[in-house]
PDB file of C-alpha atoms in Angstrom:
ATOM      1  CA  MET A   1      14.261   1.743 -10.996  1.00  0.00           C
ATOM      2  CA  GLU A   2      15.944  -1.019 -12.839  1.00  0.00           C
ATOM      3  CA  ASN A   3      16.498   1.356 -15.762  1.00  0.00           C
ATOM      4  CA  LEU A   4      17.848   4.535 -13.430  1.00  0.00           C
ATOM      5  CA  HIS A   5      21.135   5.751 -13.705  1.00  0.00           C
ATOM      6  CA  PRO A   6      23.326   4.848 -10.773  1.00  0.00           C
ATOM      7  CA  ALA A   7      23.641   8.224  -9.182  1.00  0.00           C
ATOM      8  CA  ASP A   8      19.518   8.612 -10.131  1.00  0.00           C
ATOM      9  CA  GLU A   9      19.423   4.893  -8.111  1.00  0.00           C
ATOM     10  CA  THR A  10      20.922   5.951  -5.374  1.00  0.00           C
ATOM     11  CA  GLN A  11      18.854   9.338  -5.257  1.00  0.00           C
ATOM     12  CA  GLU A  12      16.030   7.645  -4.939  1.00  0.00           C
ATOM     13  CA  ARG A  13      17.292   5.303  -1.828  1.00  0.00           C
ATOM     14  CA  ILE A  14      17.864   8.041   0.014  1.00  0.00           C
ATOM     15  CA  LEU A  15      14.559  10.030  -0.886  1.00  0.00           C
ATOM     16  CA  THR A  16      12.413   6.618  -0.116  1.00  0.00           C
ATOM     17  CA  GLU A  17      14.308   6.052   3.221  1.00  0.00           C
ATOM     18  CA  ALA A  18      14.200   9.243   4.278  1.00  0.00           C
ATOM     19  CA  GLU A  19      10.283   9.052   3.832  1.00  0.00           C
ATOM     20  CA  ILE A  20      10.040   6.885   6.010  1.00  0.00           C
ATOM     21  CA  LEU A  21      12.050   7.607   8.559  1.00  0.00           C
ATOM     22  CA  PHE A  22      11.158  11.596   8.423  1.00  0.00           C
ATOM     23  CA  ALA A  23       6.997   9.783   9.131  1.00  0.00           C
ATOM     24  CA  GLN A  24       8.911   7.676  11.939  1.00  0.00           C
ATOM     25  CA  LYS A  25      11.074  10.046  13.861  1.00  0.00           C
ATOM     26  CA  GLY A  26      10.160  13.975  12.237  1.00  0.00           C
ATOM     27  CA  PHE A  27      12.925  15.848  11.081  1.00  0.00           C
ATOM     28  CA  ARG A  28      14.811  16.989  14.726  1.00  0.00           C
ATOM     29  CA  GLY A  29      14.869  13.200  15.197  1.00  0.00           C
ATOM     30  CA  VAL A  30      16.491  11.877  12.132  1.00  0.00           C
ATOM     31  CA  THR A  31      19.893  11.669  11.803  1.00  0.00           C
ATOM     32  CA  VAL A  32      21.902  11.686   8.257  1.00  0.00           C
ATOM     33  CA  ARG A  33      23.727   8.828   8.704  1.00  0.00           C
ATOM     34  CA  GLU A  34      21.319   7.373   9.521  1.00  0.00           C
ATOM     35  CA  VAL A  35      19.295   8.089   6.775  1.00  0.00           C
ATOM     36  CA  THR A  36      22.410   7.263   4.637  1.00  0.00           C
ATOM     37  CA  GLU A  37      23.011   3.935   5.798  1.00  0.00           C
ATOM     38  CA  ALA A  38      19.493   2.335   5.376  1.00  0.00           C
ATOM     39  CA  ALA A  39      19.830   3.176   1.795  1.00  0.00           C
ATOM     40  CA  HIS A  40      23.305   1.616   1.592  1.00  0.00           C
ATOM     41  CA  ALA A  41      24.695   5.214   0.055  1.00  0.00           C
ATOM     42  CA  ASN A  42      27.981   7.545   1.295  1.00  0.00           C
ATOM     43  CA  LEU A  43      27.652   9.497   4.246  1.00  0.00           C
ATOM     44  CA  ALA A  44      28.723  12.573   2.023  1.00  0.00           C
ATOM     45  CA  SER A  45      25.632  12.008  -0.349  1.00  0.00           C
ATOM     46  CA  VAL A  46      23.052  13.241   0.787  1.00  0.00           C
ATOM     47  CA  ASN A  47      24.756  16.955   1.143  1.00  0.00           C
ATOM     48  CA  TYR A  48      26.447  15.423  -2.340  1.00  0.00           C
ATOM     49  CA  TYR A  49      22.403  15.805  -3.894  1.00  0.00           C
ATOM     50  CA  PHE A  50      20.501  17.364  -1.770  1.00  0.00           C
ATOM     51  CA  GLY A  51      23.171  19.743  -0.312  1.00  0.00           C
ATOM     52  CA  SER A  52      21.576  19.580   3.203  1.00  0.00           C
ATOM     53  CA  LYS A  53      19.477  17.778   5.990  1.00  0.00           C
ATOM     54  CA  GLN A  54      16.123  20.724   5.021  1.00  0.00           C
ATOM     55  CA  ASN A  55      16.676  20.721   1.665  1.00  0.00           C
ATOM     56  CA  LEU A  56      16.392  16.361   1.466  1.00  0.00           C
ATOM     57  CA  TYR A  57      13.690  16.792   3.672  1.00  0.00           C
ATOM     58  CA  LEU A  58      11.408  19.600   0.874  1.00  0.00           C
ATOM     59  CA  GLU A  59      12.664  16.732  -1.591  1.00  0.00           C
ATOM     60  CA  VAL A  60      10.437  14.380   0.389  1.00  0.00           C
ATOM     61  CA  PHE A  61       7.687  16.483   0.140  1.00  0.00           C
ATOM     62  CA  LYS A  62       8.632  17.655  -3.355  1.00  0.00           C
ATOM     63  CA  LYS A  63       8.648  14.080  -5.112  1.00  0.00           C
ATOM     64  CA  ARG A  64       7.087  11.847  -3.602  1.00  0.00           C
ATOM     65  CA  TRP A  65       4.385  13.809  -0.475  1.00  0.00           C
ATOM     66  CA  LEU A  66       2.860  16.461  -3.378  1.00  0.00           C
ATOM     67  CA  PRO A  67       2.552  13.769  -6.013  1.00  0.00           C
ATOM     68  CA  ARG A  68       0.311  11.695  -3.737  1.00  0.00           C
ATOM     69  CA  ALA A  69      -1.528  14.448  -3.351  1.00  0.00           C
ATOM     70  CA  ARG A  70      -1.542  15.627  -6.934  1.00  0.00           C
ATOM     71  CA  GLN A  71      -3.632  12.179  -7.492  1.00  0.00           C
ATOM     72  CA  LEU A  72      -6.295  12.709  -4.906  1.00  0.00           C
ATOM     73  CA  ASN A  73      -7.697  15.691  -6.276  1.00  0.00           C
ATOM     74  CA  GLN A  74      -7.517  13.885 -10.116  1.00  0.00           C
ATOM     75  CA  ALA A  75      -9.050  11.312  -8.864  1.00  0.00           C
ATOM     76  CA  PHE A  76     -11.935  13.407  -6.626  1.00  0.00           C
ATOM     77  CA  ASP A  77     -12.114  15.690  -9.982  1.00  0.00           C
ATOM     78  CA  LYS A  78     -12.117  12.343 -11.682  1.00  0.00           C
ATOM     79  CA  ASN A  79     -15.804  11.831  -9.402  1.00  0.00           C
ATOM     80  CA  VAL A  80     -16.839  15.227  -9.784  1.00  0.00           C
ATOM     81  CA  ALA A  81     -17.280  14.413 -13.623  1.00  0.00           C
ATOM     82  CA  GLY A  82     -18.855  11.347 -13.581  1.00  0.00           C
ATOM     83  CA  ALA A  83     -21.425  12.627 -11.282  1.00  0.00           C
ATOM     84  CA  GLY A  84     -23.130  13.362 -13.391  1.00  0.00           C
ATOM     85  CA  SER A  85     -24.688  16.693 -12.151  1.00  0.00           C
ATOM     86  CA  ASP A  86     -23.540  20.544 -13.357  1.00  0.00           C
ATOM     87  CA  PRO A  87     -22.747  21.868 -11.124  1.00  0.00           C
ATOM     88  CA  PRO A  88     -22.688  19.365  -8.370  1.00  0.00           C
ATOM     89  CA  GLY A  89     -24.757  19.595  -4.752  1.00  0.00           C
ATOM     90  CA  ILE A  90     -22.929  19.067  -2.131  1.00  0.00           C
ATOM     91  CA  PRO A  91     -23.544  15.653  -2.010  1.00  0.00           C
ATOM     92  CA  GLU A  92     -21.683  14.288  -5.132  1.00  0.00           C
ATOM     93  CA  VAL A  93     -18.562  16.882  -4.068  1.00  0.00           C
ATOM     94  CA  VAL A  94     -19.014  15.466  -0.532  1.00  0.00           C
ATOM     95  CA  GLU A  95     -19.317  11.743  -2.268  1.00  0.00           C
ATOM     96  CA  ALA A  96     -16.284  12.407  -4.635  1.00  0.00           C
ATOM     97  CA  LEU A  97     -13.510  13.583  -1.776  1.00  0.00           C
ATOM     98  CA  ALA A  98     -14.501  10.881  -0.134  1.00  0.00           C
ATOM     99  CA  ARG A  99     -14.343   8.179  -2.552  1.00  0.00           C
ATOM    100  CA  ALA A 100     -10.895   9.335  -3.257  1.00  0.00           C
ATOM    101  CA  VAL A 101      -9.591   9.129  -0.269  1.00  0.00           C
ATOM    102  CA  LEU A 102     -10.587   5.417   0.960  1.00  0.00           C
ATOM    103  CA  GLU A 103     -11.983   3.822  -2.291  1.00  0.00           C
ATOM    104  CA  GLU A 104     -10.032   4.676  -5.066  1.00  0.00           C
ATOM    105  CA  GLY A 105      -6.603   2.820  -4.803  1.00  0.00           C
ATOM    106  CA  VAL A 106      -3.697   5.591  -4.989  1.00  0.00           C
ATOM    107  CA  MET A 107      -1.494   4.997  -1.856  1.00  0.00           C
ATOM    108  CA  SER A 108      -0.639   2.084  -1.221  1.00  0.00           C
ATOM    109  CA  GLU A 109      -1.161   0.893   2.465  1.00  0.00           C
ATOM    110  CA  ASP A 110       2.574   2.051   3.801  1.00  0.00           C
ATOM    111  CA  GLU A 111       1.985   5.231   1.374  1.00  0.00           C
ATOM    112  CA  ARG A 112      -0.795   6.029   3.315  1.00  0.00           C
ATOM    113  CA  PHE A 113       0.615   5.780   6.573  1.00  0.00           C
ATOM    114  CA  ARG A 114       3.933   7.943   5.332  1.00  0.00           C
ATOM    115  CA  HIS A 115       1.584  10.758   3.636  1.00  0.00           C
ATOM    116  CA  HIS A 116      -0.255  11.261   6.785  1.00  0.00           C
ATOM    117  CA  GLN A 117       2.472  10.963   9.049  1.00  0.00           C
ATOM    118  CA  LEU A 118       4.621  13.170   7.682  1.00  0.00           C
ATOM    119  CA  MET A 119       1.319  15.838   7.403  1.00  0.00           C
ATOM    120  CA  SER A 120       1.041  14.855  10.823  1.00  0.00           C
ATOM    121  CA  ARG A 121       4.698  16.320  11.651  1.00  0.00           C
ATOM    122  CA  GLU A 122       3.896  19.934   9.898  1.00  0.00           C
ATOM    123  CA  LEU A 123       1.186  19.982  12.124  1.00  0.00           C
ATOM    124  CA  ALA A 124       2.471  20.255  14.981  1.00  0.00           C
ATOM    125  CA  GLU A 125       5.271  21.568  13.706  1.00  0.00           C
ATOM    126  CA  PRO A 126       5.005  23.477  10.826  1.00  0.00           C
ATOM    127  CA  SER A 127       8.315  23.480   8.636  1.00  0.00           C
ATOM    128  CA  ASP A 128       9.238  25.238   5.324  1.00  0.00           C
ATOM    129  CA  ALA A 129       6.953  22.214   3.969  1.00  0.00           C
ATOM    130  CA  PHE A 130       3.935  23.025   5.656  1.00  0.00           C
ATOM    131  CA  ASP A 131       4.155  26.217   3.131  1.00  0.00           C
ATOM    132  CA  LEU A 132       4.436  23.881  -0.156  1.00  0.00           C
ATOM    133  CA  VAL A 133       2.084  21.251   1.565  1.00  0.00           C
ATOM    134  CA  ILE A 134      -0.736  24.911   2.053  1.00  0.00           C
ATOM    135  CA  LYS A 135       0.195  26.580  -1.490  1.00  0.00           C
ATOM    136  CA  GLU A 136       0.736  22.755  -4.085  1.00  0.00           C
ATOM    137  CA  ALA A 137      -2.262  21.110  -2.572  1.00  0.00           C
ATOM    138  CA  ILE A 138      -4.345  22.480   0.685  1.00  0.00           C
ATOM    139  CA  ARG A 139      -5.081  25.542  -0.720  1.00  0.00           C
ATOM    140  CA  PRO A 140      -5.933  24.539  -4.545  1.00  0.00           C
ATOM    141  CA  MET A 141      -8.279  21.615  -3.560  1.00  0.00           C
ATOM    142  CA  ILE A 142      -9.928  24.369  -0.771  1.00  0.00           C
ATOM    143  CA  GLU A 143     -10.360  26.818  -3.087  1.00  0.00           C
ATOM    144  CA  LYS A 144     -12.125  24.310  -5.581  1.00  0.00           C
ATOM    145  CA  MET A 145     -14.595  23.102  -3.143  1.00  0.00           C
ATOM    146  CA  THR A 146     -15.691  26.506  -1.814  1.00  0.00           C
ATOM    147  CA  ARG A 147     -15.958  26.922  -6.338  1.00  0.00           C
ATOM    148  CA  TYR A 148     -17.785  24.020  -6.018  1.00  0.00           C
ATOM    149  CA  PHE A 149     -19.790  24.460  -2.379  1.00  0.00           C
ATOM    150  CA  GLY A 150     -20.801  28.459  -3.158  1.00  0.00           C
ATOM    151  CA  ARG A 151     -22.332  27.465  -6.669  1.00  0.00           C
ATOM    152  CA  ALA A 152     -24.856  25.328  -4.686  1.00  0.00           C
ATOM    153  CA  SER A 153     -26.304  25.233  -1.256  1.00  0.00           C
ATOM    154  CA  LEU A 154     -24.183  27.137   0.869  1.00  0.00           C
ATOM    155  CA  GLY A 155     -24.216  30.543  -1.788  1.00  0.00           C
ATOM    156  CA  ARG A 156     -25.905  31.854   1.516  1.00  0.00           C
ATOM    157  CA  ARG A 157     -22.417  31.826   4.079  1.00  0.00           C
ATOM    158  CA  THR A 158     -19.433  33.894   3.431  1.00  0.00           C
ATOM    159  CA  ASP A 159     -16.093  32.342   2.236  1.00  0.00           C
ATOM    160  CA  ARG A 160     -14.736  31.888   5.583  1.00  0.00           C
ATOM    161  CA  GLU A 161     -17.403  30.232   6.786  1.00  0.00           C
ATOM    162  CA  ILE A 162     -17.625  27.706   4.036  1.00  0.00           C
ATOM    163  CA  ALA A 163     -14.188  27.238   5.028  1.00  0.00           C
ATOM    164  CA  LEU A 164     -14.682  26.196   7.714  1.00  0.00           C
ATOM    165  CA  CYS A 165     -17.741  23.412   6.273  1.00  0.00           C
ATOM    166  CA  ILE A 166     -15.167  22.259   4.445  1.00  0.00           C
ATOM    167  CA  PHE A 167     -12.134  21.447   6.608  1.00  0.00           C
ATOM    168  CA  SER A 168     -14.727  19.799   8.992  1.00  0.00           C
ATOM    169  CA  VAL A 169     -15.452  17.773   5.623  1.00  0.00           C
ATOM    170  CA  MET A 170     -12.305  17.504   5.256  1.00  0.00           C
ATOM    171  CA  GLY A 171     -11.435  16.018   8.620  1.00  0.00           C
ATOM    172  CA  MET A 172     -13.831  12.965   8.769  1.00  0.00           C
ATOM    173  CA  VAL A 173     -12.735  11.475   5.319  1.00  0.00           C
ATOM    174  CA  LEU A 174      -9.301  12.183   6.598  1.00  0.00           C
ATOM    175  CA  TYR A 175     -10.068  10.723  10.082  1.00  0.00           C
ATOM    176  CA  PHE A 176     -11.794   7.843   8.830  1.00  0.00           C
ATOM    177  CA  ASN A 177      -8.722   7.060   5.962  1.00  0.00           C
ATOM    178  CA  PHE A 178      -5.617   7.596   8.715  1.00  0.00           C
ATOM    179  CA  ALA A 179      -7.693   5.769  11.700  1.00  0.00           C
ATOM    180  CA  ARG A 180      -8.630   2.505   9.737  1.00  0.00           C
ATOM    181  CA  PRO A 181      -7.256   0.399  13.127  1.00  0.00           C
ATOM    182  CA  LEU A 182      -8.983   1.658  14.988  1.00  0.00           C
ATOM    183  CA  ILE A 183     -12.021   2.198  13.049  1.00  0.00           C
ATOM    184  CA  SER A 184     -12.197  -2.120  12.226  1.00  0.00           C
ATOM    185  CA  THR A 185     -11.558  -3.321  16.031  1.00  0.00           C
ATOM    186  CA  VAL A 186     -14.137  -0.755  17.651  1.00  0.00           C
ATOM    187  CA  THR A 187     -16.904  -1.751  14.840  1.00  0.00           C
ATOM    188  CA  GLY A 188     -15.912  -5.364  13.800  1.00  0.00           C
ATOM    189  CA  GLU A 189     -15.789  -4.385  10.032  1.00  0.00           C
ATOM    190  CA  PRO A 190     -12.370  -5.659   8.574  1.00  0.00           C
ATOM    191  CA  TYR A 191     -11.906  -1.899   6.292  1.00  0.00           C
ATOM    192  CA  ASP A 192     -12.445  -3.721   2.487  1.00  0.00           C
ATOM    193  CA  LYS A 193     -14.607  -2.312  -0.020  1.00  0.00           C
ATOM    194  CA  GLY A 194     -18.359  -3.059   1.344  1.00  0.00           C
ATOM    195  CA  PHE A 195     -16.937  -1.686   4.655  1.00  0.00           C
ATOM    196  CA  MET A 196     -15.774   1.551   2.232  1.00  0.00           C
ATOM    197  CA  ALA A 197     -18.498   2.095   0.681  1.00  0.00           C
ATOM    198  CA  ARG A 198     -20.667   2.433   4.292  1.00  0.00           C
ATOM    199  CA  VAL A 199     -18.170   5.040   5.356  1.00  0.00           C
ATOM    200  CA  VAL A 200     -18.261   6.820   2.424  1.00  0.00           C
ATOM    201  CA  SER A 201     -22.570   7.036   2.263  1.00  0.00           C
ATOM    202  CA  HIS A 202     -22.020   7.661   6.255  1.00  0.00           C
ATOM    203  CA  ILE A 203     -19.664  11.203   5.169  1.00  0.00           C
ATOM    204  CA  VAL A 204     -22.408  12.111   3.002  1.00  0.00           C
ATOM    205  CA  ASP A 205     -25.405  12.040   5.248  1.00  0.00           C
ATOM    206  CA  PHE A 206     -23.802  13.048   8.417  1.00  0.00           C
ATOM    207  CA  SER A 207     -22.046  16.536   6.086  1.00  0.00           C
ATOM    208  CA  LEU A 208     -26.035  17.080   4.724  1.00  0.00           C
ATOM    209  CA  TYR A 209     -27.369  17.071   8.253  1.00  0.00           C
ATOM    210  CA  GLY A 210     -24.211  18.997   9.379  1.00  0.00           C
ATOM    211  CA  LEU A 211     -24.331  21.508   6.533  1.00  0.00           C
ATOM    212  CA  LEU A 212     -28.072  22.400   5.126  1.00  0.00           C
ATOM    213  CA  GLY A 213     -29.387  20.945   8.302  1.00  0.00           C
ATOM    214  CA  ARG A 214     -31.232  18.228   7.049  1.00  0.00           C
ATOM    215  CA  LYS A 215     -32.316  15.866  10.081  1.00  0.00           C
ATOM    216  CA  GLU A 216     -33.978  13.088   7.487  1.00  0.00           C
ATOM    217  CA  ASP A 217     -30.118  12.569   5.824  1.00  0.00           C
ATOM    218  CA  ALA A 218     -28.646  12.488   9.004  1.00  0.00           C
ATOM    219  CA  PRO A 219     -27.171   8.617   9.653  1.00  0.00           C
ATOM    220  CA  CYS A 220     -27.185   8.866  13.803  1.00  0.00           C
ATOM    221  CA  SER A 221     -30.249  11.267  14.484  1.00  0.00           C
ATOM    222  CA  ALA A 222     -33.664   9.794  15.960  1.00  0.00           C
ATOM    223  CA  PRO A 223     -35.875   7.494  14.198  1.00  0.00           C
TER     224      PRO A 223
END
């Protein structure tokens, strides 16, 4: 931020502090005064730069949330391209997604927490930001994975059925990413690179069983 114009620097500080507060308390739980005090900015600066608290909230998603989502999308594309299979099969697609979210290091720990918290609050109480996230991030990813799954062994299913399968895979990946402290506490495993690699393998195996009904690939199946 050292090369920014002072006005741009103020905007960036406001966006940074607003994201932290909105993630912690949600849109309704945060006041403009709280944001400006945290950003060491004038009380009128939110209206001056963003027009309103609602516009500031949307800008947090446009300037903070969506760029991180696009980085995850790019990491997914890179992993798929590096899988060496054309078209990629179900295991390659699931692994590409799991690795993009869990292993690529796109976000810091603080960013990861805020990213999930903001989306969790939108799921609980959707706003205009919810529509933005669906249009710019979620729907493109679902459509991309639908094409991959449709070209693989799930082609016999309808697009709606495939979408449910994709949500099941995404839900598992996101849970393993968000619930790191819980999983580490229960398993006694530090969430290091070795453990994350095992989690990725588990997600792939578990998904294969759910998607293809291959019992031999189910990590929790009886011998």
